[in-house]
CSV table of C-alpha atoms in Angstrom, one decimal:
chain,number,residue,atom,x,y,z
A,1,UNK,CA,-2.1,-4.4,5.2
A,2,UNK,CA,-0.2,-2.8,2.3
A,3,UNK,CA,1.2,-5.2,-0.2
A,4,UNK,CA,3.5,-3.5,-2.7
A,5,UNK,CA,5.0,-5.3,-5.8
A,6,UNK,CA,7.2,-3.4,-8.5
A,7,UNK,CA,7.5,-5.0,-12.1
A,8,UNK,CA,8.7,-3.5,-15.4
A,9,UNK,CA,12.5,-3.4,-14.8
A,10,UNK,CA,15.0,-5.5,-17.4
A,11,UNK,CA,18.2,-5.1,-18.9
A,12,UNK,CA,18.7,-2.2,-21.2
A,13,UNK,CA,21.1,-0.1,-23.1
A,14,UNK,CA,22.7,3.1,-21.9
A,15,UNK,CA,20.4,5.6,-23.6
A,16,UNK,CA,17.3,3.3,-23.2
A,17,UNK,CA,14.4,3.5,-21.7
A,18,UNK,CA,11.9,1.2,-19.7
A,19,UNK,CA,8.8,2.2,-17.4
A,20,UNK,CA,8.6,0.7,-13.9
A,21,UNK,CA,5.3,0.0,-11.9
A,22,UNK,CA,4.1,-0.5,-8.3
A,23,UNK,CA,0.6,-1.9,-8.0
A,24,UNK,CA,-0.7,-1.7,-4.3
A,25,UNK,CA,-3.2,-5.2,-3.5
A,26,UNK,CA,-3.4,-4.1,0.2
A,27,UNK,CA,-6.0,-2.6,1.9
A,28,UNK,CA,-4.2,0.3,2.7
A,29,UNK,CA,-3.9,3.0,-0.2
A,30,UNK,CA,-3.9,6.3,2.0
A,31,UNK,CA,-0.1,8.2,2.0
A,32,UNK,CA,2.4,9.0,-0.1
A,33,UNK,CA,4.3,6.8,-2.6
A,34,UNK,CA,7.8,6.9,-3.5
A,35,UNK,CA,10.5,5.1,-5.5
A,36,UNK,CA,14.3,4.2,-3.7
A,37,UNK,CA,17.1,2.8,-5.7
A,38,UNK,CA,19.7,0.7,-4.1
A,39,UNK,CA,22.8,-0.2,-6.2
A,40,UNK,CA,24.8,-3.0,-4.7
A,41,UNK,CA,26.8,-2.1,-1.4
A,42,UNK,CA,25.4,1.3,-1.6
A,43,UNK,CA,22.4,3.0,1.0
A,44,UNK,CA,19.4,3.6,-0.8
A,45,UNK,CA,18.9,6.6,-2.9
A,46,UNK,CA,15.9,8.9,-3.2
A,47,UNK,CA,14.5,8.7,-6.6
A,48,UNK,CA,11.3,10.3,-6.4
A,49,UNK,CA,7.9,11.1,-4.5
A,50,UNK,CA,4.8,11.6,-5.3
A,51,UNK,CA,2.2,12.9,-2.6
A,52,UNK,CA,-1.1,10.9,-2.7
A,53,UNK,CA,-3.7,13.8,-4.2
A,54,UNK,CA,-1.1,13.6,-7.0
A,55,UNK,CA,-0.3,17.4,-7.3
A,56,UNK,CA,3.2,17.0,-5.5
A,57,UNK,CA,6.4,15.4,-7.5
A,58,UNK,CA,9.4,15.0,-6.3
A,59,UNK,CA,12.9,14.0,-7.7
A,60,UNK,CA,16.2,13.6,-6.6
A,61,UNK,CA,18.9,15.8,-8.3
A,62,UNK,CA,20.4,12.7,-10.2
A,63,UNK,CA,17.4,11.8,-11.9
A,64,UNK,CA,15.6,15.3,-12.4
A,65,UNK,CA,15.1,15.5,-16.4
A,66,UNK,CA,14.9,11.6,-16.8
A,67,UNK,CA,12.6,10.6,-14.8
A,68,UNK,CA,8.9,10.5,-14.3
A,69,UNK,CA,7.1,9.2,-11.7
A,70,UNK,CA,3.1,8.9,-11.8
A,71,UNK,CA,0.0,7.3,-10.4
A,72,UNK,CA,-3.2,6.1,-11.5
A,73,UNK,CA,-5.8,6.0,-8.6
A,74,UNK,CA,-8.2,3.9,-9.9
A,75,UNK,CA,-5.3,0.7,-10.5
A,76,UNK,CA,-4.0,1.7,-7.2
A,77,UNK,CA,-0.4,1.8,-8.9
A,78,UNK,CA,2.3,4.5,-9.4
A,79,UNK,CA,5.0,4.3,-12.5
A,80,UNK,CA,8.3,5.8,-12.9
A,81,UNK,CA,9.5,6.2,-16.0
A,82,UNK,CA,13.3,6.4,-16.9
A,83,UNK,CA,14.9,7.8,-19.6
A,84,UNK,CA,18.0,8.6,-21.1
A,85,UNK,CA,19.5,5.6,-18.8
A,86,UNK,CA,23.3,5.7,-17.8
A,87,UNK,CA,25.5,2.8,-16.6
A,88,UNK,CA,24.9,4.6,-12.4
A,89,UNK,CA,21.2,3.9,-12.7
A,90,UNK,CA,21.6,0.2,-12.5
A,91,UNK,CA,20.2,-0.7,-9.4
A,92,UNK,CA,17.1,-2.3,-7.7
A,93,UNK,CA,14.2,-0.5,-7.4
A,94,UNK,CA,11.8,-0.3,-5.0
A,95,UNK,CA,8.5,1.7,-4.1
A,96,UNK,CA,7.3,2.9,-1.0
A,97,UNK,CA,4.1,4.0,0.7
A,98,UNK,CA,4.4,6.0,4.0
A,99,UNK,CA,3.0,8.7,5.7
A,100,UNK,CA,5.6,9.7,8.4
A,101,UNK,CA,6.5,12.9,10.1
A,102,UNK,CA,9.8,12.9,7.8
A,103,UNK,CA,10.6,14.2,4.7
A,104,UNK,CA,9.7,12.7,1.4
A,105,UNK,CA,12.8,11.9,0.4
A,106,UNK,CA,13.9,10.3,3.4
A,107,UNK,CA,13.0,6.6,3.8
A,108,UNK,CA,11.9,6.6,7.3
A,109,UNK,CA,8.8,8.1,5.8
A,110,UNK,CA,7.8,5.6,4.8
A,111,UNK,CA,5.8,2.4,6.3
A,112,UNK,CA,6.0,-0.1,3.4
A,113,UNK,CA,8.3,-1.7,1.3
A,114,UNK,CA,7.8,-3.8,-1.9
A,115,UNK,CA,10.3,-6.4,-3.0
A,116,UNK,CA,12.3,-4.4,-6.1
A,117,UNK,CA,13.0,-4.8,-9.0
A,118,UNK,CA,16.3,-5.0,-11.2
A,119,UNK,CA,17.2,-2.2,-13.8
A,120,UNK,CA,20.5,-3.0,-15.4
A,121,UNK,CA,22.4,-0.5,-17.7
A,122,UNK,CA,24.6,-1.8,-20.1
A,123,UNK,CA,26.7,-0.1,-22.9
């Protein structure tokens, strides 16, 4: 019932930026969104949450300062932007929508998945 699908990610230069974006064609839009990173065989890092009345950010401590994360309601879609990007933030990314009895930065919060997509940090 929740179809999530992240676009925006590309190939960029260490110092870059690029703006990533999660649009939600489901039916379900209630509960809180979040972005993961996963970098090839590594778990899957907390990036950054964002409670569904919008008031609430949250970022993990590697991205706090470069990051951005925001949603527009009315496109039922959520951005992060990234800035300053170094050569560790290559990864793929992927939003989330959940509303579990964990915490926000913890992936079994959340319900749904969307596919990813690549950010690549070159010098």
């Amino acid at each position: 019932q929740v179809r999530l699908a992240e676009s925006g990610g590309g190939l960029v230069q260490v110092g870059g930026s690029l703006t990533l974006s999660c649009a939600n064609s489901g039916r379900i839009f209630s509960g809180n969104m979040a972005w993961f990173r996963q970098a090839p065989g590594k778990e899957r890092e907390f990036v950054a949450a964002l409670t569904w009345s919008g008031t609430c950010t949250y970022y993990g401590d590697s991205v706090k300062g470069r990051f951005t994360m925001s949603g527009d309601s009315a496109k039922n879609t959520v951005y992060l932007q990234v800035n300053n990007l170094k050569p560790e933030d290559t990864a793929v990314y992927y939003c989330a929508l959940g509303f579990g009895d964990y915490s926000l930065s913890n992936p079994d919060h959340y319900n749904f998945w969307g596919q990813g997509t690549q950010v690549t940090v070159s010098s």
